[in-house]
Amino acid sequence: MFKARELALKSNDPKVQTTFFITIALQYEQMELDSKTLESLDEAEQYLAKIPDGTYHKYFEIGRINLVQGMISKKQSNPEIALQRFQTAVKSFEKIKEASKTYYNQSILFFYIGNCYLDLGSEEKAEKAFTKAYNLAIITDSNSLESYALKGLSQIQKIKHHNNRALQYLKDAEERGKKTDDSKLLEEIYKEMADNYLAMGNQNYYQLYNKKLQELQFKREQLELSSVNESINVQNRNALIKTQELESTYKNLIILTLILSCSICCIISFAAYKLMRGNRQNTREIQKILRD
């Protein structure tokens, strides 16, 4: 992505530039680097403004920017603000004629909308949102999205103390989740399964899934730490390159200054030499005249 950034900045296509900065914002969001996420979204909006109004790309990217902004607000415990962002995103996606191209993002949207309603204690609205997220996920044939939606529906059943029903949703979610590379998804599923087994008083299964949860968390944290370190290393390398470029420019400037200084000194010395030589010659001529 850092390499792609250089190419994106050189591009004259605001659609490419907007898409790039939203994509990298999503990467930062996954790494929980919220300030970098918002910084990338700000850059995306600068290029978004250059895309003509009423076009597919305009509506699509407005939807995605509000989706990511809503995710940040949700993470920062502001479900009301997050819902406003998500609803703006939904309205933007609904303006797109090629509706099928928005189903994937809308499934994510309704999953987050469901979670916001859960935070606000509106289980009925949350269940409707999770159901819509699941139906859209089926259309897109995405194991990951189906798994997230099922996990959301399981939370509704857990609140209602229907733990067996919740576990059935979670087992279906686990089956689909294992077909993805989403470690965080499986972590959330195992946590929910452990909580449900604990509520049912089943200590053996509680300990089993709690152990699975801890193992996945450790692996993910190691990978995320490695990613963050790589991000820092890239920025340090870029800073070093810029420093070296400045040093090179500074050295070249010093060399040029020395050459110019030497040239000026030589010119002055030559001029002084000619002047002194002329003065000596004039002096000799004057002395000759005086002797005569």
Tab-separated table of C-alpha atoms in Angstrom:
chain	number	residue	atom	x	y	z
A	1	MET	CA	0.000	0.000	0.000
A	2	PHE	CA	2.857	2.409	0.727
A	3	LYS	CA	4.275	1.670	-2.724
A	4	ALA	CA	0.836	2.165	-4.263
A	5	ARG	CA	0.567	5.541	-2.519
A	6	GLU	CA	3.409	6.948	-4.634
A	7	LEU	CA	1.674	5.854	-7.837
A	8	ALA	CA	-1.721	7.115	-6.657
A	9	LEU	CA	-0.322	10.575	-5.916
A	10	LYS	CA	1.161	10.716	-9.429
A	11	SER	CA	-2.165	9.762	-10.983
A	12	ASN	CA	-4.414	12.425	-12.466
A	13	ASP	CA	-7.516	10.293	-11.872
A	14	PRO	CA	-9.411	11.392	-8.702
A	15	LYS	CA	-11.342	8.096	-8.741
A	16	VAL	CA	-8.109	6.122	-8.378
A	17	GLN	CA	-6.812	8.495	-5.712
A	18	THR	CA	-10.058	8.442	-3.704
A	19	THR	CA	-10.301	4.650	-3.855
A	20	PHE	CA	-6.689	4.288	-2.739
A	21	PHE	CA	-7.015	6.489	0.359
A	22	ILE	CA	-10.266	4.791	1.423
A	23	THR	CA	-8.605	1.391	1.006
A	24	ILE	CA	-5.620	2.373	3.126
A	25	ALA	CA	-7.996	3.899	5.700
A	26	LEU	CA	-9.646	0.490	6.020
A	27	GLN	CA	-6.221	-1.097	6.589
A	28	TYR	CA	-5.471	1.380	9.373
A	29	GLU	CA	-8.932	0.773	10.876
A	30	GLN	CA	-8.222	-2.950	11.030
A	31	MET	CA	-4.946	-2.133	12.806
A	32	GLU	CA	-6.926	0.115	15.211
A	33	LEU	CA	-4.855	3.173	14.251
A	34	ASP	CA	-7.811	5.559	14.356
A	35	SER	CA	-5.868	8.796	13.839
A	36	LYS	CA	-4.219	7.387	10.693
A	37	THR	CA	-7.633	6.126	9.513
A	38	LEU	CA	-9.207	9.573	9.820
A	39	GLU	CA	-6.148	11.198	8.244
A	40	SER	CA	-6.482	8.920	5.201
A	41	LEU	CA	-10.219	9.641	4.969
A	42	ASP	CA	-9.508	13.384	4.975
A	43	GLU	CA	-7.146	12.865	2.026
A	44	ALA	CA	-9.782	10.733	0.277
A	45	GLU	CA	-12.375	13.509	0.627
A	46	GLN	CA	-10.036	16.013	-1.050
A	47	TYR	CA	-9.941	13.843	-4.174
A	48	LEU	CA	-13.620	12.861	-3.840
A	49	ALA	CA	-14.549	16.522	-4.346
A	50	LYS	CA	-13.021	16.323	-7.850
A	51	ILE	CA	-15.281	13.438	-8.952
A	52	PRO	CA	-18.370	14.693	-10.870
A	53	ASP	CA	-21.647	14.714	-8.917
A	54	GLY	CA	-24.337	12.166	-9.759
A	55	THR	CA	-21.886	9.463	-10.862
A	56	TYR	CA	-21.577	5.883	-9.640
A	57	HIS	CA	-18.100	6.495	-8.223
A	58	LYS	CA	-19.214	9.587	-6.312
A	59	TYR	CA	-22.105	7.822	-4.575
A	60	PHE	CA	-20.088	4.674	-3.966
A	61	GLU	CA	-17.133	6.438	-2.346
A	62	ILE	CA	-19.374	8.726	-0.279
A	63	GLY	CA	-20.974	5.545	1.032
A	64	ARG	CA	-17.641	3.942	1.860
A	65	ILE	CA	-16.235	7.043	3.572
A	66	ASN	CA	-19.300	7.309	5.801
A	67	LEU	CA	-19.106	3.582	6.482
A	68	VAL	CA	-15.528	3.857	7.778
A	69	GLN	CA	-16.270	7.043	9.719
A	70	GLY	CA	-19.219	5.274	11.324
A	71	MET	CA	-16.997	2.339	12.266
A	72	ILE	CA	-14.657	4.741	14.072
A	73	SER	CA	-17.565	6.424	15.897
A	74	LYS	CA	-18.933	3.012	16.893
A	75	LYS	CA	-15.524	2.004	18.233
A	76	GLN	CA	-15.354	5.241	20.230
A	77	SER	CA	-18.698	4.427	21.906
A	78	ASN	CA	-20.757	6.965	19.938
A	79	PRO	CA	-23.530	4.737	18.498
A	80	GLU	CA	-25.858	7.671	17.735
A	81	ILE	CA	-23.225	9.454	15.627
A	82	ALA	CA	-22.240	6.143	14.060
A	83	LEU	CA	-25.864	5.477	13.068
A	84	GLN	CA	-26.061	8.885	11.371
A	85	ARG	CA	-22.942	8.046	9.357
A	86	PHE	CA	-24.280	4.601	8.460
A	87	GLN	CA	-27.661	5.964	7.383
A	88	THR	CA	-25.900	8.514	5.161
A	89	ALA	CA	-23.935	5.644	3.634
A	90	VAL	CA	-27.115	3.614	3.044
A	91	LYS	CA	-28.790	6.568	1.285
A	92	SER	CA	-25.727	7.071	-0.900
A	93	PHE	CA	-25.612	3.395	-1.921
A	94	GLU	CA	-29.336	3.450	-2.669
A	95	LYS	CA	-28.738	6.139	-5.316
A	96	ILE	CA	-26.585	3.750	-7.328
A	97	LYS	CA	-28.452	2.150	-10.229
A	98	GLU	CA	-26.137	-0.874	-10.321
A	99	ALA	CA	-27.509	-2.021	-6.935
A	100	SER	CA	-25.754	-5.399	-7.002
A	101	LYS	CA	-22.377	-3.628	-6.791
A	102	THR	CA	-23.317	-2.267	-3.356
A	103	TYR	CA	-24.608	-5.451	-1.709
A	104	TYR	CA	-21.244	-6.387	-0.179
A	105	ASN	CA	-20.756	-2.983	1.459
A	106	GLN	CA	-24.413	-2.789	2.476
A	107	SER	CA	-24.121	-6.125	4.271
A	108	ILE	CA	-21.253	-4.667	6.308
A	109	LEU	CA	-23.301	-1.523	6.896
A	110	PHE	CA	-26.342	-3.331	8.258
A	111	PHE	CA	-24.153	-5.504	10.488
A	112	TYR	CA	-22.748	-2.350	12.089
A	113	ILE	CA	-26.196	-0.764	12.233
A	114	GLY	CA	-27.379	-3.840	14.124
A	115	ASN	CA	-24.536	-3.482	16.608
A	116	CYS	CA	-25.353	0.196	17.144
A	117	TYR	CA	-28.961	-0.687	17.916
A	118	LEU	CA	-27.708	-3.323	20.364
A	119	ASP	CA	-25.653	-0.661	22.134
A	120	LEU	CA	-28.775	1.506	22.315
A	121	GLY	CA	-30.883	-1.374	23.677
A	122	SER	CA	-33.115	-1.687	20.585
A	123	GLU	CA	-32.979	-5.474	20.085
A	124	GLU	CA	-35.880	-5.587	17.614
A	125	LYS	CA	-34.258	-3.047	15.262
A	126	ALA	CA	-30.921	-4.805	15.718
A	127	GLU	CA	-32.418	-8.168	14.702
A	128	LYS	CA	-33.926	-6.633	11.548
A	129	ALA	CA	-30.568	-5.104	10.639
A	130	PHE	CA	-28.654	-8.363	11.204
A	131	THR	CA	-31.241	-10.267	9.146
A	132	LYS	CA	-30.846	-7.786	6.290
A	133	ALA	CA	-27.057	-8.081	6.576
A	134	TYR	CA	-27.360	-11.881	6.357
A	135	ASN	CA	-29.671	-11.800	3.317
A	136	LEU	CA	-27.293	-9.463	1.475
A	137	ALA	CA	-24.343	-11.654	2.457
A	138	ILE	CA	-26.006	-14.713	0.921
A	139	ILE	CA	-26.455	-12.828	-2.371
A	140	THR	CA	-22.750	-11.923	-2.407
A	141	ASP	CA	-21.794	-15.502	-1.485
A	142	SER	CA	-19.415	-14.229	1.185
A	143	ASN	CA	-18.585	-16.644	4.013
A	144	SER	CA	-17.144	-13.796	6.046
A	145	LEU	CA	-20.225	-11.566	5.813
A	146	GLU	CA	-22.595	-14.475	6.465
A	147	SER	CA	-20.554	-15.398	9.524
A	148	TYR	CA	-20.644	-11.857	10.939
A	149	ALA	CA	-24.398	-11.570	10.397
A	150	LEU	CA	-25.027	-14.940	12.079
A	151	LYS	CA	-22.902	-13.837	15.011
A	152	GLY	CA	-25.052	-10.721	15.288
A	153	LEU	CA	-28.247	-12.803	15.280
A	154	SER	CA	-26.767	-15.031	17.992
A	155	GLN	CA	-26.329	-11.988	20.226
A	156	ILE	CA	-30.069	-11.284	20.008
A	157	GLN	CA	-30.807	-14.844	21.134
A	158	LYS	CA	-28.300	-14.581	23.983
A	159	ILE	CA	-30.017	-11.417	25.248
A	160	LYS	CA	-33.313	-13.329	25.172
A	161	HIS	CA	-31.592	-16.151	27.136
A	162	HIS	CA	-32.158	-18.565	24.248
A	163	ASN	CA	-28.622	-19.915	24.593
A	164	ASN	CA	-29.112	-23.107	22.576
A	165	ARG	CA	-30.503	-21.092	19.658
A	166	ALA	CA	-27.608	-18.657	20.015
A	167	LEU	CA	-25.102	-21.517	19.918
A	168	GLN	CA	-26.656	-22.888	16.744
A	169	TYR	CA	-26.177	-19.542	15.040
A	170	LEU	CA	-22.601	-19.447	16.325
A	171	LYS	CA	-21.791	-22.957	15.085
A	172	ASP	CA	-23.041	-21.977	11.632
A	173	ALA	CA	-20.960	-18.803	11.899
A	174	GLU	CA	-17.876	-20.805	12.942
A	175	GLU	CA	-18.292	-23.169	9.985
A	176	ARG	CA	-18.265	-20.241	7.558
A	177	GLY	CA	-15.627	-18.318	9.500
A	178	LYS	CA	-13.113	-21.153	9.208
A	179	LYS	CA	-13.256	-20.745	5.418
A	180	THR	CA	-11.869	-17.212	5.753
A	181	ASP	CA	-8.575	-15.776	6.995
A	182	ASP	CA	-10.371	-13.512	9.463
A	183	SER	CA	-8.834	-14.342	12.832
A	184	LYS	CA	-10.693	-11.529	14.579
A	185	LEU	CA	-14.024	-12.930	13.392
A	186	LEU	CA	-13.268	-16.347	14.878
A	187	GLU	CA	-12.138	-14.686	18.102
A	188	GLU	CA	-15.506	-12.964	18.436
A	189	ILE	CA	-17.341	-16.198	17.659
A	190	TYR	CA	-15.360	-18.168	20.266
A	191	LYS	CA	-15.950	-15.453	22.851
A	192	GLU	CA	-19.698	-15.607	22.237
A	193	MET	CA	-19.663	-19.403	22.389
A	194	ALA	CA	-17.731	-19.343	25.669
A	195	ASP	CA	-20.190	-16.801	27.131
A	196	ASN	CA	-23.200	-18.903	26.136
A	197	TYR	CA	-21.729	-22.122	27.556
A	198	LEU	CA	-20.876	-20.269	30.767
A	199	ALA	CA	-24.469	-18.991	31.006
A	200	MET	CA	-25.643	-22.599	30.607
A	201	GLY	CA	-23.257	-23.764	33.327
A	202	ASN	CA	-21.213	-25.940	30.952
A	203	GLN	CA	-17.682	-25.364	32.294
A	204	ASN	CA	-15.939	-27.859	29.989
A	205	TYR	CA	-17.077	-26.209	26.773
A	206	TYR	CA	-16.600	-22.772	28.313
A	207	GLN	CA	-12.927	-23.570	29.021
A	208	LEU	CA	-12.486	-25.158	25.580
A	209	TYR	CA	-13.681	-22.111	23.647
A	210	ASN	CA	-12.037	-19.672	26.026
A	211	LYS	CA	-8.720	-21.427	25.329
A	212	LYS	CA	-9.322	-21.242	21.562
A	213	LEU	CA	-10.065	-17.541	21.977
A	214	GLN	CA	-6.816	-16.868	23.861
A	215	GLU	CA	-4.718	-18.768	21.303
A	216	LEU	CA	-6.177	-16.798	18.401
A	217	GLN	CA	-5.791	-13.495	20.231
A	218	PHE	CA	-2.098	-14.171	20.845
A	219	LYS	CA	-1.446	-15.049	17.182
A	220	ARG	CA	-3.326	-12.004	15.902
A	221	GLU	CA	-1.598	-9.633	18.309
A	222	GLN	CA	1.795	-10.908	17.134
A	223	LEU	CA	0.821	-10.347	13.499
A	224	GLU	CA	-0.570	-6.889	14.209
A	225	LEU	CA	2.572	-5.950	16.139
A	226	SER	CA	4.640	-7.077	13.163
A	227	SER	CA	2.458	-4.985	10.825
A	228	VAL	CA	2.739	-1.890	13.010
A	229	ASN	CA	6.518	-2.319	13.225
A	230	GLU	CA	6.708	-2.661	9.444
A	231	SER	CA	4.626	0.498	9.068
A	232	ILE	CA	7.009	2.372	11.372
A	233	ASN	CA	10.029	0.959	9.521
A	234	VAL	CA	8.631	2.117	6.175
A	235	GLN	CA	8.066	5.624	7.517
A	236	ASN	CA	11.558	5.658	9.020
A	237	ARG	CA	13.054	4.540	5.701
A	238	ASN	CA	11.143	7.261	3.873
A	239	ALA	CA	12.353	9.829	6.408
A	240	LEU	CA	15.938	8.581	5.974
A	241	ILE	CA	15.677	8.842	2.177
A	242	LYS	CA	14.400	12.409	2.460
A	243	THR	CA	17.215	13.244	4.908
A	244	GLN	CA	19.782	11.776	2.539
A	245	GLU	CA	18.275	13.740	-0.354
A	246	LEU	CA	18.491	16.925	1.696
A	247	GLU	CA	22.074	16.117	2.698
A	248	SER	CA	22.960	15.451	-0.939
A	249	THR	CA	21.323	18.721	-1.992
A	250	TYR	CA	23.157	20.529	0.826
A	251	LYS	CA	26.509	19.010	-0.175
A	252	ASN	CA	25.939	19.923	-3.821
A	253	LEU	CA	25.045	23.448	-2.733
A	254	ILE	CA	28.274	23.686	-0.699
A	255	ILE	CA	30.354	22.399	-3.641
A	256	LEU	CA	28.656	24.850	-6.005
A	257	THR	CA	29.249	27.692	-3.539
A	258	LEU	CA	32.929	26.740	-3.224
A	259	ILE	CA	33.334	26.585	-7.015
A	260	LEU	CA	31.651	29.967	-7.424
A	261	SER	CA	33.727	31.423	-4.596
A	262	CYS	CA	36.959	30.093	-6.111
A	263	SER	CA	35.948	31.415	-9.526
A	264	ILE	CA	35.183	34.834	-8.104
A	265	CYS	CA	38.486	34.841	-6.181
A	266	CYS	CA	40.360	33.879	-9.343
A	267	ILE	CA	38.643	36.624	-11.321
A	268	ILE	CA	39.374	39.196	-8.622
A	269	SER	CA	42.975	38.009	-8.296
A	270	PHE	CA	43.464	38.142	-12.056
A	271	ALA	CA	41.938	41.600	-12.212
A	272	ALA	CA	44.123	42.741	-9.310
A	273	TYR	CA	47.200	41.260	-10.957
A	274	LYS	CA	46.433	43.087	-14.220
A	275	LEU	CA	45.828	46.284	-12.308
A	276	MET	CA	49.093	45.972	-10.361
A	277	ARG	CA	50.985	45.095	-13.530
A	278	GLY	CA	49.523	48.118	-15.260
A	279	ASN	CA	50.402	50.317	-12.296
A	280	ARG	CA	54.025	49.115	-12.294
A	281	GLN	CA	54.305	49.765	-16.006
A	282	ASN	CA	52.877	53.251	-15.573
A	283	THR	CA	55.287	53.899	-12.711
A	284	ARG	CA	58.274	52.877	-14.834
A	285	GLU	CA	57.156	55.118	-17.676
A	286	ILE	CA	56.715	58.083	-15.320
A	287	GLN	CA	60.164	57.514	-13.800
A	288	LYS	CA	61.687	57.348	-17.277
A	289	ILE	CA	60.067	60.613	-18.235
A	290	LEU	CA	61.322	62.247	-15.062
A	291	ARG	CA	64.914	61.064	-15.703
A	292	ASP	CA	64.849	62.368	-19.193
